[in-house]
Coordinates of C-alpha atoms and ligand atoms in Angstrom, one line a residue:
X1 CA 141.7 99.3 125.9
X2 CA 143.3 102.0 124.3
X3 CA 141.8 100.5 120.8
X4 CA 138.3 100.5 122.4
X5 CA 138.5 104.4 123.4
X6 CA 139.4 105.1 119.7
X7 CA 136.8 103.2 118.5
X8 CA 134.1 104.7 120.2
X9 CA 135.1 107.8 119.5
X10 CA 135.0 107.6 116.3
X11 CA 131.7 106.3 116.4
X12 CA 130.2 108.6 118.3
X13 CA 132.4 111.4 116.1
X14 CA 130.2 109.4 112.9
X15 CA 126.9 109.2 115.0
X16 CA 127.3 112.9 115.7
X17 CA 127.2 113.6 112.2
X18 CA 129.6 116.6 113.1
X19 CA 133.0 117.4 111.0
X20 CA 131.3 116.2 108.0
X21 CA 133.7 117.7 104.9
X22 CA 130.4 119.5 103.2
X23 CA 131.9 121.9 100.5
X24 CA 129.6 124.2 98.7
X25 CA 127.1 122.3 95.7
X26 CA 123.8 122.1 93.9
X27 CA 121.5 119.7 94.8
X28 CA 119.1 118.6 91.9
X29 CA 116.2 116.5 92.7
X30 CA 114.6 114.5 90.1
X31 CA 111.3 113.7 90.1
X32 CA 110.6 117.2 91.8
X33 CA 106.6 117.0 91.7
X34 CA 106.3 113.7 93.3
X35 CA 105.2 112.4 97.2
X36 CA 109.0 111.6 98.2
X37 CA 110.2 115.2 97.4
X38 CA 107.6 117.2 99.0
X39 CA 107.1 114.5 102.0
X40 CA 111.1 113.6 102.7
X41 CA 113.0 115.1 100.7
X42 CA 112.6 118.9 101.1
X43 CA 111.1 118.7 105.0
X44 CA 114.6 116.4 105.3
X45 CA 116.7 119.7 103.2
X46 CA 115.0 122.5 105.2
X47 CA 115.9 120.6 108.7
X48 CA 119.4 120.5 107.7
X49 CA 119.2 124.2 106.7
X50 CA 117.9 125.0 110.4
X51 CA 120.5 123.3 111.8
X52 CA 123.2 124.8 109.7
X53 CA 124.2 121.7 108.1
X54 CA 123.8 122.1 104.4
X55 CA 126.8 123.5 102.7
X56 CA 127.4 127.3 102.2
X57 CA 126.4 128.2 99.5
X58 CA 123.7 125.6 98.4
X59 CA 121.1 125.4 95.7
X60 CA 118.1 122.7 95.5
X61 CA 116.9 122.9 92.1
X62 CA 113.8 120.3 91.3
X63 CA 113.1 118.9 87.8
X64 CA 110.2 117.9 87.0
X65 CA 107.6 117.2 83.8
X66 CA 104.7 120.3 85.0
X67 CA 104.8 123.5 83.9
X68 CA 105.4 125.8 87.1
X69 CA 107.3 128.3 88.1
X70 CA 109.2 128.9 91.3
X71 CA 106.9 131.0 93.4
X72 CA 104.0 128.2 92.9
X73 CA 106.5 125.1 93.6
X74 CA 107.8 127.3 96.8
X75 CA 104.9 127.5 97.7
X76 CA 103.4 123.8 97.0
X77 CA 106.8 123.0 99.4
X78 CA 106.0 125.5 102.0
X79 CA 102.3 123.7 102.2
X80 CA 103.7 120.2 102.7
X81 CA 106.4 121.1 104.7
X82 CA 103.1 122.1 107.2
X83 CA 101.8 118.7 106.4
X84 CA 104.8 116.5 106.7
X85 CA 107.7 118.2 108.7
X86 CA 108.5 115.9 111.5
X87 CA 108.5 119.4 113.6
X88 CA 105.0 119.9 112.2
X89 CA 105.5 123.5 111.5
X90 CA 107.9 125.5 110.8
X91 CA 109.4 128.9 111.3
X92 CA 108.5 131.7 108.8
X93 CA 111.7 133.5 108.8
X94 CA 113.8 130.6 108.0
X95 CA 111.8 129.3 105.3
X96 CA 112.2 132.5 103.6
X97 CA 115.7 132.4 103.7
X98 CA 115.6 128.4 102.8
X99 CA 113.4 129.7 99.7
X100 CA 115.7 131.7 98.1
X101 CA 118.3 128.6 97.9
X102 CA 115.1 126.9 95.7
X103 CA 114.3 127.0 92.0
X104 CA 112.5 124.8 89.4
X105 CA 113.1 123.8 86.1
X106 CA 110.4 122.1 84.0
X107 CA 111.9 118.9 82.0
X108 CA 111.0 115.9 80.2
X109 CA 113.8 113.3 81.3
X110 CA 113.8 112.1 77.7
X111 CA 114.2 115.5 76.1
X112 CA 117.8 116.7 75.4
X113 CA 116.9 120.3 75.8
X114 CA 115.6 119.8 79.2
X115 CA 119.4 119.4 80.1
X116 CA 120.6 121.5 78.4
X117 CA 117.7 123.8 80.5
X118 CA 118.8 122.2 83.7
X119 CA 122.8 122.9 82.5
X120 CA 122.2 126.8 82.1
X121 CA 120.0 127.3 85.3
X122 CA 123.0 125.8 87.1
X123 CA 125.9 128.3 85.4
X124 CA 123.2 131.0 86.3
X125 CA 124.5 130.5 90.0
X126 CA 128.0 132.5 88.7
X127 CA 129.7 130.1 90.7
X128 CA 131.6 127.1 89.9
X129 CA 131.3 125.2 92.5
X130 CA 127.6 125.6 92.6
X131 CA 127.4 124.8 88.9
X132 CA 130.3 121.1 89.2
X133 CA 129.5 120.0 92.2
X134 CA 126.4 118.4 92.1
X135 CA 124.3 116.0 93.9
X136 CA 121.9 114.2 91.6
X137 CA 118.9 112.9 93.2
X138 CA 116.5 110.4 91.1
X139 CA 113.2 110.0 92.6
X140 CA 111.7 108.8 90.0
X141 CA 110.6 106.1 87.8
X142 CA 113.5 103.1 88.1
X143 CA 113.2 102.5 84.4
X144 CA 114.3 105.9 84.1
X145 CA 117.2 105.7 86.3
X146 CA 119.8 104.9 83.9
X147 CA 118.7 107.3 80.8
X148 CA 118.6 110.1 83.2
X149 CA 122.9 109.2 84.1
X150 CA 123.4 108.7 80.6
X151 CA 121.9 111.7 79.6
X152 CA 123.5 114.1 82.4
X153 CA 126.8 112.6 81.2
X154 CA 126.4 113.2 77.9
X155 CA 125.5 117.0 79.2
X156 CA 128.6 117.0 80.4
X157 CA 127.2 117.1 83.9
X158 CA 128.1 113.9 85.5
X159 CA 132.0 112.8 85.0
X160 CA 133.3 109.7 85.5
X161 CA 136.6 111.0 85.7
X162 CA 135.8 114.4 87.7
X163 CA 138.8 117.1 87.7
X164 CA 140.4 116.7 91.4
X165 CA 138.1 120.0 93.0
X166 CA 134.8 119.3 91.6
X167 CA 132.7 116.1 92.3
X168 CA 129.2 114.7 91.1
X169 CA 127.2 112.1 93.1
X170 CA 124.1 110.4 91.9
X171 CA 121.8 109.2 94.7
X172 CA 119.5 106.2 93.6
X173 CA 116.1 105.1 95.2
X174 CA 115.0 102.1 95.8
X175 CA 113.8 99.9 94.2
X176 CA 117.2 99.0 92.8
X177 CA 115.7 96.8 90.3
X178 CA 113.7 93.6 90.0
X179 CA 115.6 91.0 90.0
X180 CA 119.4 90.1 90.0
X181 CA 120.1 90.3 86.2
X182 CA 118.2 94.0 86.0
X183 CA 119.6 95.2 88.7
X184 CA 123.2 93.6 86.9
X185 CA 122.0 95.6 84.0
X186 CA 121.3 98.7 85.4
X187 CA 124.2 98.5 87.8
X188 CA 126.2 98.6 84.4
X189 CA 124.6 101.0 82.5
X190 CA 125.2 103.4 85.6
X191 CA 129.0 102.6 85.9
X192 CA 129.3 103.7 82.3
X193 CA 129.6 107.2 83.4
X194 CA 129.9 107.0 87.2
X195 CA 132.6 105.4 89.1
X196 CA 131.1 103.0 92.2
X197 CA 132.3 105.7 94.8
X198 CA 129.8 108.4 93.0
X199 CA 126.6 105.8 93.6
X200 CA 124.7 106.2 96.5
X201 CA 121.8 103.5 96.5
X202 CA 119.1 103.9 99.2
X203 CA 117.7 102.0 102.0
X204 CA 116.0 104.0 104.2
X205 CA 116.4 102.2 107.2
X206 CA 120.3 102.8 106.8
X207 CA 119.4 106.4 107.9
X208 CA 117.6 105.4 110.7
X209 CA 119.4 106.6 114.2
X210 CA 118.2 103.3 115.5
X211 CA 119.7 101.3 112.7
X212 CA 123.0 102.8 112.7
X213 CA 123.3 101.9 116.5
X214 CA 123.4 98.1 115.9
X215 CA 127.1 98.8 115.2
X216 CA 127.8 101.4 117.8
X217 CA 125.9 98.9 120.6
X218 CA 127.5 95.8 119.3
X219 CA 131.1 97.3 119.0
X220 CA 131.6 99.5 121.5
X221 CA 130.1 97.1 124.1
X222 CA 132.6 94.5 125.1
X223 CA 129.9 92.6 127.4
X224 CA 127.2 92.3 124.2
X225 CA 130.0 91.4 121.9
X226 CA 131.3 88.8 123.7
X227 CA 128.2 87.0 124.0
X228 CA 127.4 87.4 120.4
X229 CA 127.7 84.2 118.5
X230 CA 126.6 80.8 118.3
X231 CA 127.8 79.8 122.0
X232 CA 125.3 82.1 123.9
X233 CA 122.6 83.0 121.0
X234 CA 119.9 80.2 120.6
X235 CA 118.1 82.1 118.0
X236 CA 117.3 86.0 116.7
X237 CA 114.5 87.1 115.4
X238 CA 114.2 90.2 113.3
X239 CA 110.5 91.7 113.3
X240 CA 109.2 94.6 110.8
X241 CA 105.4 94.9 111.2
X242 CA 103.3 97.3 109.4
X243 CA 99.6 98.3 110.3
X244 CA 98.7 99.7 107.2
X245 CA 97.6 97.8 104.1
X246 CA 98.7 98.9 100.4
X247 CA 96.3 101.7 100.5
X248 CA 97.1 103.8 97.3
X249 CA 100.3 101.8 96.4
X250 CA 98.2 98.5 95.1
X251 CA 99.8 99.3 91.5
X252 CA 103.7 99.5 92.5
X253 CA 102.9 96.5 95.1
X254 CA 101.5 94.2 92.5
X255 CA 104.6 94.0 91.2
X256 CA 107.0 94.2 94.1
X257 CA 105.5 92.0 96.9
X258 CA 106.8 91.8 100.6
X259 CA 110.0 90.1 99.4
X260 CA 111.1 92.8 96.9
X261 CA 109.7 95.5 98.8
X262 CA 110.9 94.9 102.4
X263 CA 113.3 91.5 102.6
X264 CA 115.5 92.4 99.5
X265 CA 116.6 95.9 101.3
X266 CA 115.5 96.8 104.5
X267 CA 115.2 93.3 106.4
X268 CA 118.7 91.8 104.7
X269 CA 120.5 94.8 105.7
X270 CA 119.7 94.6 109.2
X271 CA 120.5 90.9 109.5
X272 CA 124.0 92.3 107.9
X273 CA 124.1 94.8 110.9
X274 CA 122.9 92.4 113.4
X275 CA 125.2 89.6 111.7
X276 CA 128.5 91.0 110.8
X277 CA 132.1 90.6 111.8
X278 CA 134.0 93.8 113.4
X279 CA 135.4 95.9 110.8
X280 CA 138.9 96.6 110.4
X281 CA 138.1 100.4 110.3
X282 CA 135.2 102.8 110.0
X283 CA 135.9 103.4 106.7
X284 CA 132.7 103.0 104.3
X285 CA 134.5 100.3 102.4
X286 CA 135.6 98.7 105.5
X287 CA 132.6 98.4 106.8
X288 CA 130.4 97.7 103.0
X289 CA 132.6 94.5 103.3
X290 CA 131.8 92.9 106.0
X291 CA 128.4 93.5 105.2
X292 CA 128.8 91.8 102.2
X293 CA 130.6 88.7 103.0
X294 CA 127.7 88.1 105.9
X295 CA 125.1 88.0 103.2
X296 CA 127.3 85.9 101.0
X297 CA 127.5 83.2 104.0
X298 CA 123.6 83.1 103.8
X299 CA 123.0 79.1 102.9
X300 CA 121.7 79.0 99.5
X301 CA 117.8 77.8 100.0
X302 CA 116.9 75.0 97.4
X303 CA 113.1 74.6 96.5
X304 CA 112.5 72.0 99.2
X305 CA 114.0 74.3 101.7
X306 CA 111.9 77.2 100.5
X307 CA 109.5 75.0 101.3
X308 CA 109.8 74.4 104.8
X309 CA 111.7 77.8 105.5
X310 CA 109.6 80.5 104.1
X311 CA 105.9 81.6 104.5
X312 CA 104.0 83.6 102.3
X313 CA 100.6 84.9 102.7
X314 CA 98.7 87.4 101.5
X315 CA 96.2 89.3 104.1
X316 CA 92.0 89.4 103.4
X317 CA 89.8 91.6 105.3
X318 CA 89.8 91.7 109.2
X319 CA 89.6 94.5 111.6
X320 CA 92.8 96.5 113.4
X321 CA 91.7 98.5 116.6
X322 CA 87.8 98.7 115.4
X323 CA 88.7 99.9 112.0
X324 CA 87.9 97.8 109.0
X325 CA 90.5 97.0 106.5
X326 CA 89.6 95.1 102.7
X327 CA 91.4 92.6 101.9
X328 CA 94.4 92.8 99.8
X329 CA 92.5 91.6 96.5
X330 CA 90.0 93.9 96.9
X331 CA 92.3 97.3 97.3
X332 CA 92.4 100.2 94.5
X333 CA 94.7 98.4 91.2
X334 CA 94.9 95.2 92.7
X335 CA 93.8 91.8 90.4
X336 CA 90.7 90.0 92.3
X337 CA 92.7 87.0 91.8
X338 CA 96.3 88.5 92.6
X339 CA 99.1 86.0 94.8
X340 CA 101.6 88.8 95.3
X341 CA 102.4 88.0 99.3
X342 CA 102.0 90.9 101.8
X343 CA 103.5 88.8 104.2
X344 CA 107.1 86.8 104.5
X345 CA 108.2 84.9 107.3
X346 CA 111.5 82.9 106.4
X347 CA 114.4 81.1 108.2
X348 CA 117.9 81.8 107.6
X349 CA 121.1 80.3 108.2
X350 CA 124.7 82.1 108.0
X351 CA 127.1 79.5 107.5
X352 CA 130.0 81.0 109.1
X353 CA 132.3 80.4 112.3
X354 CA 130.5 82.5 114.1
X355 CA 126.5 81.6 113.9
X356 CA 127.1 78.4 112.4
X357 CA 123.5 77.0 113.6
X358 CA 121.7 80.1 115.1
X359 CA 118.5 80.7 113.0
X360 CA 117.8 84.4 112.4
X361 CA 113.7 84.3 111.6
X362 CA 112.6 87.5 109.6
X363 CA 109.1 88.5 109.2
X364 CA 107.3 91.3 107.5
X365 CA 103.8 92.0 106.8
X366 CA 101.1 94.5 106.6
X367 CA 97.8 94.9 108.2
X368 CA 99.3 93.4 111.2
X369 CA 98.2 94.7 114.3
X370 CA 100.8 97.4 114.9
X371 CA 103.7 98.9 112.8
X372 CA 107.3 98.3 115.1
X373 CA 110.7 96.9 113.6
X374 CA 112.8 95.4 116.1
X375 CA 115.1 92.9 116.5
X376 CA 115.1 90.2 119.3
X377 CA 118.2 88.4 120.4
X378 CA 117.4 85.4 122.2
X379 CA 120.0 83.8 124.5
X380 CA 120.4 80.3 125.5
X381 CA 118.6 79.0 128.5
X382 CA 120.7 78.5 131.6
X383 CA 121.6 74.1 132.2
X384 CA 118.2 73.1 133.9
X385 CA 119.5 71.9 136.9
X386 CA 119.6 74.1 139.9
X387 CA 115.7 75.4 139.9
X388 CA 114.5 72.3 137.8
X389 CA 113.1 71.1 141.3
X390 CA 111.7 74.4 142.3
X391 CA 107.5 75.0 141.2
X392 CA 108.1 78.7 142.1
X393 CA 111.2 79.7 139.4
X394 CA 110.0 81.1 136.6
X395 CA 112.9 81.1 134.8
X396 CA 113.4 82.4 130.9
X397 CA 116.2 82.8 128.9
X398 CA 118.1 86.2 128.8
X399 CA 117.0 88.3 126.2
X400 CA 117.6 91.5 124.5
X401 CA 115.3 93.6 122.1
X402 CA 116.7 96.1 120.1
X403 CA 113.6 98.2 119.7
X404 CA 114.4 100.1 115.9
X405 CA 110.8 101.6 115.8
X406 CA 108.6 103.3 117.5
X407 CA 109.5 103.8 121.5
X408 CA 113.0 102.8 120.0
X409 CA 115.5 101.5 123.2
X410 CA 117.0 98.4 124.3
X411 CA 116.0 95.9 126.8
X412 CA 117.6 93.5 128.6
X413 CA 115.6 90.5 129.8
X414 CA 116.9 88.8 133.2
X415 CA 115.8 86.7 135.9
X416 CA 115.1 88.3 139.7
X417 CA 114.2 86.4 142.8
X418 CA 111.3 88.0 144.1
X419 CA 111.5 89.9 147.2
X420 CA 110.3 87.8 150.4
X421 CA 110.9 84.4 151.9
X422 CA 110.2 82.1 149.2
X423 CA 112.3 81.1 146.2
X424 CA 110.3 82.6 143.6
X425 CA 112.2 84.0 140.2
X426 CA 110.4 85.8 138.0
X427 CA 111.7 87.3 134.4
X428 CA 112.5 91.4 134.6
X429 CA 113.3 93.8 132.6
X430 CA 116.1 96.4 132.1
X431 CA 114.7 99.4 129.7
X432 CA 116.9 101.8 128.1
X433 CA 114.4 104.5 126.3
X434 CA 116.5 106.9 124.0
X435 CA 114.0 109.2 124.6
X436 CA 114.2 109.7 128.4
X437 CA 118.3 109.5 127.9
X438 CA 118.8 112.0 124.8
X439 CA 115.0 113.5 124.4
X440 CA 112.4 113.2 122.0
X441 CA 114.8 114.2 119.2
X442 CA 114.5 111.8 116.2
X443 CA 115.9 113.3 112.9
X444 CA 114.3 111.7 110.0
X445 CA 116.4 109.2 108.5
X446 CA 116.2 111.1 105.1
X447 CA 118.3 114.2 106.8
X448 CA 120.6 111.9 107.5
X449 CA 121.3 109.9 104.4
X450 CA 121.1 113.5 102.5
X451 CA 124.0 114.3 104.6
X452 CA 125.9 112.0 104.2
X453 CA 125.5 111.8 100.0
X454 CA 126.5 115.6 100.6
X455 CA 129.3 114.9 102.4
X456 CA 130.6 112.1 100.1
X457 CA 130.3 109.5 102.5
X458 CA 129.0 105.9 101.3
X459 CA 128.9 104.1 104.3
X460 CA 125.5 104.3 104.9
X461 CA 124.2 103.5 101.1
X462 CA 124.0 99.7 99.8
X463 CA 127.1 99.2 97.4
X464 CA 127.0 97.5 93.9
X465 CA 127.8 93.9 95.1
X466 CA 124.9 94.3 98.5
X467 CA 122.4 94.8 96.0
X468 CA 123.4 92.4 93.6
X469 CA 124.2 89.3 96.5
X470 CA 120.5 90.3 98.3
X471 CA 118.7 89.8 94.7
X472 CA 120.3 86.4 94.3
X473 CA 119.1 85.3 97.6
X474 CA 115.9 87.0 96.7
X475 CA 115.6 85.6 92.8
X476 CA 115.6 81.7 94.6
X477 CA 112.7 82.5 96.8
X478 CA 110.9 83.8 93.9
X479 CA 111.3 81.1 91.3
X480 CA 110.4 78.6 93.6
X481 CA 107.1 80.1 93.8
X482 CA 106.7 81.6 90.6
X483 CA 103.5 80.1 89.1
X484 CA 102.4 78.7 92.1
X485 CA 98.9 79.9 93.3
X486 CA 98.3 81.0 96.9
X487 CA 96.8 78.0 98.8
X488 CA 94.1 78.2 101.5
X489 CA 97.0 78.1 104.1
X490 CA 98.7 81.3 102.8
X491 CA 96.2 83.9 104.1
X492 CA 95.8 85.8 107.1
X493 CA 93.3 87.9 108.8
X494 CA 94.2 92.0 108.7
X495 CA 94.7 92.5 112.5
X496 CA 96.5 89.0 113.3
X497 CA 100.4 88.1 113.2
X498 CA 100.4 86.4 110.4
X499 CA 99.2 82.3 108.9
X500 CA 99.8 79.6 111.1
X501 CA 102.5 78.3 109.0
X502 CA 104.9 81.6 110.6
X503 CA 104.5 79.8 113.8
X504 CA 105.0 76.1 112.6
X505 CA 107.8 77.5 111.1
X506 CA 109.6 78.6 114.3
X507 CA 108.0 75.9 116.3
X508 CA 109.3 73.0 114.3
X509 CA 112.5 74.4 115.8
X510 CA 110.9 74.6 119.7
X511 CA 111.0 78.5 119.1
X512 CA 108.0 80.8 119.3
X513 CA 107.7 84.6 118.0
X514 CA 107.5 87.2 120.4
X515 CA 105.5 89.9 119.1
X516 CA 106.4 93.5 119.5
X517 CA 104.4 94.9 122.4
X518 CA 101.9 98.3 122.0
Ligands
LIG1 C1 109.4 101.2 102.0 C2 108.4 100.2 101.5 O1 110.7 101.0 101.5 O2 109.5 101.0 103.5 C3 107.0 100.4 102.1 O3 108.3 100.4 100.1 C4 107.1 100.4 103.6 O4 106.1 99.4 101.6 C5 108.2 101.3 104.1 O5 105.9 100.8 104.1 C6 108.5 101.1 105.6 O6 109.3 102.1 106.1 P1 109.2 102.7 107.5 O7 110.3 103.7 107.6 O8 107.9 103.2 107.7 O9 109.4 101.5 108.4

């Protein structure tokens, strides 16, 4: 009991984001002209700044290829920050103050002045600590990700072996590479000059308030956790739907496709959530290990299984809520004859003691009729014996829907005789809305992760062997269908859930999707 108190303090203590050990840096964002920084990244900073998070003193300096000076990349910030703050606004006093922490310096990534420029704007601050302790953040071009480490290390700006009161971190974007072997290589071309605990690698959803509650729901609920394995759970399903198409992002997609681009990161690490054994501690390693050794139980998939357990399609025109979308071979840098998939369904099985024979369904896809991510947990059904006799029950098995995105909550799914003098059941509901409980406050996961990375805390970034144990996984699915063209059955209508073959594939278990509702 008294074990259970601690632990949820501490989570909410981690939830809270409070106490975090933030000691006084410069934050350098490469990549500084491109959609991420002026649409996340910066809103994301400036939030923190309102809410007195950032460390004391702070610099944000961004590096990018233009010629600019500070005034006009202030103020290219100050217009997007209009555009993209999730306040939308903000307040002109504390911008102003906000400005002053920001400065630009114009560099080619491959040119060794530009760090040497970078390197002298940062001992311009006259402090030490602003000028050694730095958060590197790389938002740009993966094939740059490992010249740009070499190169600050050979700077003398990132050390691998930092002196006990400075530290430098080097926060990665996705995507992490392409495949297992580059993102092998690039994971050792990085740990040439950084040790593991200075590489944060991002998934997004990790930041997300909704995500990090799998663990706090699952662990500090002794009633959920003791249902939560192979002798209550019939199946889960784990559901992130898009309503947008590719739109400008044809080019990038061609080469990434649904697997790469949602299944390798965002869906595999919530199965890990979803799926994972307690850890021994909240400590970031603690908890990076039992992620890990959840995706290592994943059964391998040979070709005949890919063929039976995962869908690909690829989405032509159709129509969502009256509006007309192209289809996917006919949007901006896309090939007319192009098989990249815009839609996965697959089947997985986590051969372990405790979901030995629970299949966890994923899907993702875009231009389906609504965008929401949520996760469904579907219990077994009750023996049918006592109302098997009865026409009027109506009885479904428990369920409960871990709503991630939008109207994000949890709801329990129960069975309710109906008020009166027959026997009728009838399937209810139990809602929890975290907006009507904590208000409409949502902090964009960005703030969060940029915290953290701040703070030195890795717990919410994918470590070396994640990344490198989701691409294997990832690598089978794709050689089984490299060279193989999309058939007539791989193709869905923008607007629908998906081919046919995503419902065969549950229902050649007896299962059935339940879509996310509007
Ligand atoms: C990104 C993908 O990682 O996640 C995009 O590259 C996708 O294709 C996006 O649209 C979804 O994120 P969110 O937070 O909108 O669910």
């Amino acid at each position: 009991m008294e074990e259970l108190t601690q632990l949820d303090e501490l989570l909410s203590c981690r939830n809270d984001g409070v106490g975090r050990d933030v000691t006084p840096c410069s934050i350098v964002i490469f990549g500084a002209s491109g959609d991420l920084t002026s649409r996340k990244l910066i809103p994301a900073l400036y939030h923190l700044f309102c809410g007195g998070q950032l460390p004391n003193p702070v610099r944000i300096v961004g590096v990018a290829r233009r010629e600019k000076s500070d005034e006009s990349w202030r103020h290219e910030l100050k217009e997007a920050l209009g555009r993209f703050s999730r306040s939308k606004g903000f307040d002109e006093k504390v911008w102003s103050e906000f400005e002053k922490l920001i400065s630009y310096c114009r560099g080619d990534l491959t040119d060794p002045d530009s760090y040497d420029a970078l390197k002298d704007q940062l001992e311009s601050f006259g402090d030490p600590q602003l000028s050694k302790n730095l958060l590197f953040y790389l938002a740009v071009s993966p094939s740059q990700f490992a010249e740009v480490v070499k190169r600050l290390h050979e700077h003398g700006m990132v050390h691998k072996d930092a002196q006990e009161e400075h530290w430098q971190r080097v926060v990665i974007e996705k995507p992490f590479g392409h495949d297992l072997a580059s993102a092998q290589e690039l994971n050792r071309g990085i740990t040439d000059y950084l040790h593991e605990k200075q590489v944060f690698r991002i998934d997004h959803y990790l930041g997300k308030e909704t995500v990090q509650n799998i663990l706090a729901f699952r662990f500090s609920n002794a009633i959920f956790e003791g249902l939560w394995n192979r002798q209550s759970i019939d199946h889960i399903q784990i559901t992130v739907s898009e309503k947008l198409g590719v739109g400008t992002r044809g080019g990038y997609y061609e080469e990434a496709g649904a697997l790469r681009d949602m299944v390798q990161n965002h869906l595999l690490q919530v199965l890990a959530l979803v799926g994972m054994e307690p850890p021994g501690s909240l400590d970031a390693e603690a908890i990076r290990d039992e992620k890990v050794k959840l995706l290592q139980s994943i059964r391998p998939l040979s070709p005949e299984d890919i063929s039976k357990q995962v869908v690909r399609a690829q989405y032509f025109g159709g129509e969502i809520d009256g509006e007309s979308r192209p289809a996917y071979r006919s949007e901006d840098k896309v090939s007319p004859s192009s098989n990249v998939e815009t839609f996965v369904a697959l089947k997985v099985l986590i051969d372990n003691w405790r979901w030995s024979g629970v299949p966890f369904y994923l899907r993702t896809g875009k231009n389906l009729p609504l965008s929401a991510s949520e996760i469904r947990v579907q219990f077994r059904p009750v023996p049918n014996v006592l109302f098997a006799a009865n026409p009027e029950a109506n009885v479904d098995a428990n369920s409960l829907v871990l709503r991630l995105q939008p109207n994000e909550g949890i709801c329990l799914g129960f069975n309710g005789k109906v008020p009166g003098n027959s026997s009728r059941l009838d399937p209810v509901l139990m809602d929890f809305r975290y907006d009507t409980v904590f208000g409409a406050y949502t902090p964009e996961a960005y703030e969060r992760l940029l915290l953290e990375a701040v703070a030195g805390d890795s717990t919410l970034f994918i470590r070396r062997d994640e990344v490198e144990t989701a691409w294997a996984f990832v690598d089978s699915i794709r050689h089984a269908w490299e060279g193989r063209a999309l058939s007539n059955r791989e193709f869905y209508s923008a607007g629908t859930w998906g081919p046919e073959a995503a419902d065969q594939l549950l229902s050649a278990s007896g299962h059935q999707w339940v879509n996310p509702k509007k």
